[in-house]
Amino acid sequence: MQATAMIQILVSLVLQLLVLKGGADYIPPSRLEGFVYQPRPFDWDDTVLIEAFYDPVCPDSRDSWPPLKKAIHHYGHRVQLVVHLLPLPYHDNAYVASRALHIVNRLNSSATFPLLEWFFKHQEKFYNAPTKNLSRASIVEKIVNSAAKVAGSSYHTAIKNGFNDTQSDYQTRVSFKYSTSRGVYGTPFFYVNGFLLPDTGSAVDYNAWRKVIDPLVGAKSVKNEESLHYFL
Ligand SMILES: *[C@@H]1O[C@H](CO)[C@@H](O)[C@H](O)[C@H]1NC(C)=O
Ligand SMILES: *[C@@H]1O[C@H](CO)[C@@H](O)[C@H](O)[C@H]1NC(C)=O
Ligand SMILES: *[C@@H]1O[C@H](CO)[C@@H](O)[C@H](O)[C@H]1NC(C)=O
């Protein structure tokens, strides 16, 4: 009889594990994580990949964006930027802001980066202290109204519904899990061609980006092997 009870407990444990595992089946996700900035044809031999890990309500992320954007524009098709979100747990509104970006990206992907810039510009409104007495619902409402101004007013209802939709929650969780799985624990972090750029955590200025990217772009334009050895 005790054995039967044990078996019952074991079976129920296994079932619970299966259910839990089922809940986590969104890893790996069905597409690569991240918002691609002005997508261009990706050439494995020629494209420098920069990954920026941002929190939309983080001041250091905000400060690092203009010089990075300027550098990306300078290199044109040679550099591809992908932004990953890491909503930091100590920024109270980072998760809803990140979720808004996923919602808008799905509805009107041209508005993703404009909305990220909107958050950077207005992020003070969403810091912990000024939102201390506000309800979650009122913060979401504010974000929905602003996101609709950026993405197009025709999307207002769709953006609002997006916050009541498991898919946007799921995508934001995937962002979080992706960033943490890459060892990212603060923002901004930058990876260049898959390697962590040292000295992150503070804004990298335009000249610093030029110093990082110039040699990579230069090395790639050298096609003959002899010169390649020189660079290696
Ligand atoms: C929050 O509410 C407390 C208590 O009513 C008040 O003292 C404080 O000034 C409020 N803070 C903000 C940022 O509104
Ligand atoms: C999508 O967003 C872009 C950028 O904000 C905007 O220019 C465009 O009008 C939007 N599209 C629609 C259909 O509203
Ligand atoms: C959110 O979705 C649930 C189920 O899909 C629905 O019952 C509920 O009314 C929705 N809430 C809002 C505020 O739209």
Tab-separated table of N, CA and C in Angstrom, residues 53-132:
chain	number	residue	atom	x	y	z
A	53	PHE	N	22.883	45.328	-26.162
A	53	PHE	CA	21.917	44.861	-25.158
A	53	PHE	C	21.459	46.081	-24.383
A	54	TYR	N	20.179	46.391	-24.535
A	54	TYR	CA	19.639	47.631	-24.002
A	54	TYR	C	18.454	47.388	-23.080
A	55	ASP	N	18.318	48.319	-22.141
A	55	ASP	CA	17.095	48.419	-21.349
A	55	ASP	C	16.501	49.777	-21.719
A	56	PRO	N	15.251	49.814	-22.195
A	56	PRO	CA	14.694	51.079	-22.694
A	56	PRO	C	14.586	52.175	-21.635
A	57	VAL	N	14.619	51.824	-20.355
A	57	VAL	CA	14.548	52.870	-19.328
A	57	VAL	C	15.881	53.023	-18.567
A	58	CYS	N	16.957	52.609	-19.215
A	58	CYS	CA	18.279	52.734	-18.589
A	58	CYS	C	18.998	53.960	-19.163
A	59	PRO	N	19.452	54.874	-18.300
A	59	PRO	CA	20.115	56.086	-18.796
A	59	PRO	C	21.416	55.807	-19.565
A	60	ASP	N	22.184	54.798	-19.157
A	60	ASP	CA	23.421	54.507	-19.875
A	60	ASP	C	23.138	53.955	-21.281
A	61	SER	N	22.052	53.167	-21.402
A	61	SER	CA	21.656	52.697	-22.734
A	61	SER	C	21.303	53.901	-23.596
A	62	ARG	N	20.515	54.798	-23.037
A	62	ARG	CA	20.098	56.008	-23.764
A	62	ARG	C	21.320	56.786	-24.252
A	63	ASP	N	22.281	56.998	-23.363
A	63	ASP	CA	23.434	57.822	-23.721
A	63	ASP	C	24.316	57.161	-24.773
A	64	SER	N	24.285	55.832	-24.823
A	64	SER	CA	25.169	55.142	-25.759
A	64	SER	C	24.578	55.067	-27.172
A	65	TRP	N	23.285	55.339	-27.288
A	65	TRP	CA	22.626	55.125	-28.581
A	65	TRP	C	23.042	56.115	-29.666
A	66	PRO	N	23.052	57.445	-29.417
A	66	PRO	CA	23.396	58.354	-30.522
A	66	PRO	C	24.768	58.078	-31.149
A	67	PRO	N	25.844	57.880	-30.360
A	67	PRO	CA	27.127	57.587	-31.018
A	67	PRO	C	27.139	56.250	-31.763
A	68	LEU	N	26.445	55.260	-31.227
A	68	LEU	CA	26.399	53.967	-31.923
A	68	LEU	C	25.644	54.110	-33.246
A	69	LYS	N	24.530	54.815	-33.190
A	69	LYS	CA	23.725	55.020	-34.399
A	69	LYS	C	24.543	55.750	-35.464
A	70	LYS	N	25.294	56.765	-35.020
A	70	LYS	CA	26.123	57.529	-35.950
A	70	LYS	C	27.170	56.610	-36.597
A	71	ALA	N	27.765	55.744	-35.794
A	71	ALA	CA	28.781	54.824	-36.322
A	71	ALA	C	28.154	53.841	-37.311
A	72	ILE	N	26.980	53.319	-36.972
A	72	ILE	CA	26.305	52.364	-37.864
A	72	ILE	C	26.046	53.030	-39.220
A	73	HIS	N	25.608	54.292	-39.173
A	73	HIS	CA	25.329	55.004	-40.427
A	73	HIS	C	26.623	55.256	-41.200
A	74	HIS	N	27.694	55.500	-40.478
A	74	HIS	CA	28.984	55.739	-41.143
A	74	HIS	C	29.413	54.520	-41.966
A	75	TYR	N	29.214	53.316	-41.424
A	75	TYR	CA	29.723	52.119	-42.115
A	75	TYR	C	28.743	51.519	-43.121
A	76	GLY	N	27.504	52.012	-43.110
A	76	GLY	CA	26.536	51.543	-44.106
A	76	GLY	C	26.353	50.038	-44.075
A	77	HIS	N	26.460	49.410	-45.258
A	77	HIS	CA	26.138	47.986	-45.349
A	77	HIS	C	27.177	47.078	-44.701
A	78	ARG	N	28.353	47.640	-44.310
A	78	ARG	CA	29.405	46.785	-43.746
A	78	ARG	C	29.081	46.334	-42.319
A	79	VAL	N	28.182	47.062	-41.661
A	79	VAL	CA	27.895	46.769	-40.262
A	79	VAL	C	26.397	46.537	-40.082
A	80	GLN	N	26.060	45.479	-39.369
A	80	GLN	CA	24.658	45.222	-39.037
A	80	GLN	C	24.493	45.266	-37.523
A	81	LEU	N	23.507	46.035	-37.122
A	81	LEU	CA	23.227	46.141	-35.684
A	81	LEU	C	21.975	45.336	-35.333
A	82	VAL	N	22.068	44.598	-34.254
A	82	VAL	CA	20.901	43.912	-33.693
A	82	VAL	C	20.780	44.346	-32.234
A	83	VAL	N	19.597	44.767	-31.852
A	83	VAL	CA	19.381	45.177	-30.459
A	83	VAL	C	18.617	44.084	-29.719
A	84	HIS	N	19.168	43.686	-28.587
A	84	HIS	CA	18.486	42.746	-27.688
A	84	HIS	C	18.083	43.512	-26.441
A	85	LEU	N	16.961	43.136	-25.873
A	85	LEU	CA	16.510	43.831	-24.669
A	85	LEU	C	16.847	43.020	-23.420
A	86	LEU	N	17.292	43.741	-22.427
A	86	LEU	CA	17.433	43.136	-21.105
A	86	LEU	C	16.715	44.042	-20.105
A	87	PRO	N	15.422	43.748	-19.852
A	87	PRO	CA	14.707	44.553	-18.856
A	87	PRO	C	15.273	44.258	-17.464
A	88	LEU	N	15.933	45.261	-16.887
A	88	LEU	CA	16.602	45.026	-15.601
A	88	LEU	C	15.590	45.026	-14.458
A	89	PRO	N	15.716	44.050	-13.559
A	89	PRO	CA	14.707	43.897	-12.504
A	89	PRO	C	14.634	45.084	-11.552
A	90	TYR	N	15.719	45.858	-11.455
A	90	TYR	CA	15.684	47.001	-10.544
A	90	TYR	C	15.196	48.272	-11.227
A	91	HIS	N	14.796	48.170	-12.490
A	91	HIS	CA	14.081	49.265	-13.157
A	91	HIS	C	12.610	48.827	-13.241
A	92	ASP	N	11.768	49.459	-12.398
A	92	ASP	CA	10.398	48.959	-12.224
A	92	ASP	C	9.610	48.813	-13.530
A	93	ASN	N	9.839	49.720	-14.488
A	93	ASN	CA	9.004	49.698	-15.696
A	93	ASN	C	9.723	49.159	-16.926
A	94	ALA	N	10.848	48.522	-16.703
A	94	ALA	CA	11.640	48.030	-17.836
A	94	ALA	C	10.898	46.919	-18.589
A	95	TYR	N	10.204	46.081	-17.847
A	95	TYR	CA	9.539	44.954	-18.518
A	95	TYR	C	8.371	45.420	-19.379
A	96	VAL	N	7.532	46.321	-18.853
A	96	VAL	CA	6.398	46.801	-19.673
A	96	VAL	C	6.905	47.604	-20.872
A	97	ALA	N	7.972	48.363	-20.675
A	97	ALA	CA	8.529	49.130	-21.799
A	97	ALA	C	9.060	48.168	-22.873
A	98	SER	N	9.736	47.120	-22.430
A	98	SER	CA	10.266	46.134	-23.377
A	98	SER	C	9.128	45.402	-24.090
A	99	ARG	N	8.097	45.131	-23.335
A	99	ARG	CA	6.949	44.439	-23.923
A	99	ARG	C	6.301	45.323	-24.987
A	100	ALA	N	6.208	46.632	-24.720
A	100	ALA	CA	5.640	47.561	-25.705
A	100	ALA	C	6.445	47.502	-27.002
A	101	LEU	N	7.764	47.380	-26.872
A	101	LEU	CA	8.603	47.309	-28.076
A	101	LEU	C	8.304	46.039	-28.880
A	102	HIS	N	8.103	44.936	-28.192
A	102	HIS	CA	7.751	43.709	-28.911
A	102	HIS	C	6.379	43.818	-29.568
A	103	ILE	N	5.439	44.420	-28.859
A	103	ILE	CA	4.081	44.566	-29.410
A	103	ILE	C	4.132	45.411	-30.683
A	104	VAL	N	4.805	46.555	-30.584
A	104	VAL	CA	4.875	47.467	-31.727
A	104	VAL	C	5.674	46.838	-32.867
A	105	ASN	N	6.727	46.129	-32.536
A	105	ASN	CA	7.540	45.502	-33.581
A	105	ASN	C	6.710	44.529	-34.424
A	106	ARG	N	5.774	43.866	-33.773
A	106	ARG	CA	4.960	42.899	-34.502
A	106	ARG	C	3.905	43.610	-35.368
A	107	LEU	N	3.435	44.782	-34.905
A	107	LEU	CA	2.376	45.482	-35.632
A	107	LEU	C	2.938	46.356	-36.760
A	108	ASN	N	3.998	47.076	-36.449
A	108	ASN	CA	4.592	47.996	-37.421
A	108	ASN	C	6.087	48.062	-37.130
A	109	SER	N	6.840	47.200	-37.799
A	109	SER	CA	8.251	47.062	-37.443
A	109	SER	C	9.056	48.329	-37.762
A	110	SER	N	8.529	49.192	-38.630
A	110	SER	CA	9.253	50.466	-38.872
A	110	SER	C	9.220	51.352	-37.642
A	111	ALA	N	8.331	51.054	-36.709
A	111	ALA	CA	8.195	51.919	-35.536
A	111	ALA	C	9.003	51.425	-34.339
A	112	THR	N	9.666	50.277	-34.479
A	112	THR	CA	10.381	49.707	-33.330
A	112	THR	C	11.482	50.642	-32.832
A	113	PHE	N	12.360	51.048	-33.739
A	113	PHE	CA	13.458	51.923	-33.305
A	113	PHE	C	12.971	53.326	-32.953
A	114	PRO	N	12.012	53.890	-33.712
A	114	PRO	CA	11.434	55.164	-33.238
A	114	PRO	C	10.852	55.054	-31.821
A	115	LEU	N	10.231	53.927	-31.489
A	115	LEU	CA	9.681	53.791	-30.135
A	115	LEU	C	10.808	53.638	-29.109
A	116	LEU	N	11.847	52.903	-29.476
A	116	LEU	CA	12.995	52.802	-28.568
A	116	LEU	C	13.558	54.200	-28.308
A	117	GLU	N	13.644	55.004	-29.358
A	117	GLU	CA	14.151	56.381	-29.189
A	117	GLU	C	13.188	57.218	-28.360
A	118	TRP	N	11.895	56.940	-28.523
A	118	TRP	CA	10.906	57.654	-27.697
A	118	TRP	C	11.130	57.316	-26.217
A	119	PHE	N	11.351	56.054	-25.927
A	119	PHE	CA	11.616	55.673	-24.528
A	119	PHE	C	12.892	56.343	-24.032
A	120	PHE	N	13.923	56.364	-24.846
A	120	PHE	CA	15.166	56.998	-24.419
A	120	PHE	C	14.919	58.477	-24.098
A	121	LYS	N	14.103	59.117	-24.935
A	121	LYS	CA	13.872	60.553	-24.761
A	121	LYS	C	13.029	60.839	-23.517
A	122	HIS	N	12.076	59.957	-23.248
A	122	HIS	CA	11.124	60.238	-22.163
A	122	HIS	C	11.286	59.312	-20.971
A	123	GLN	N	12.401	58.626	-20.884
A	123	GLN	CA	12.511	57.557	-19.880
A	123	GLN	C	12.409	58.067	-18.443
A	124	GLU	N	12.753	59.343	-18.214
A	124	GLU	CA	12.679	59.869	-16.840
A	124	GLU	C	11.283	59.701	-16.231
A	125	LYS	N	10.279	59.806	-17.093
A	125	LYS	CA	8.893	59.658	-16.610
A	125	LYS	C	8.643	58.265	-16.050
A	126	PHE	N	9.481	57.302	-16.468
A	126	PHE	CA	9.239	55.912	-16.081
A	126	PHE	C	10.253	55.380	-15.071
A	127	TYR	N	11.054	56.285	-14.532
A	127	TYR	CA	11.984	55.859	-13.486
A	127	TYR	C	11.199	55.430	-12.238
A	128	ASN	N	11.886	54.783	-11.322
A	128	ASN	CA	11.208	54.234	-10.140
A	128	ASN	C	10.529	55.304	-9.292
A	129	ALA	N	11.249	56.383	-8.951
A	129	ALA	CA	10.688	57.364	-8.026
A	129	ALA	C	9.425	58.042	-8.563
A	130	PRO	N	9.446	58.582	-9.787
A	130	PRO	CA	8.234	59.272	-10.258
A	130	PRO	C	7.030	58.344	-10.494
A	131	THR	N	7.250	57.044	-10.579
A	131	THR	CA	6.105	56.147	-10.819
A	131	THR	C	5.735	55.346	-9.571
A	132	LYS	N	6.342	55.736	-8.458
A	132	LYS	CA	6.166	54.992	-7.210
A	132	LYS	C	4.696	54.823	-6.817
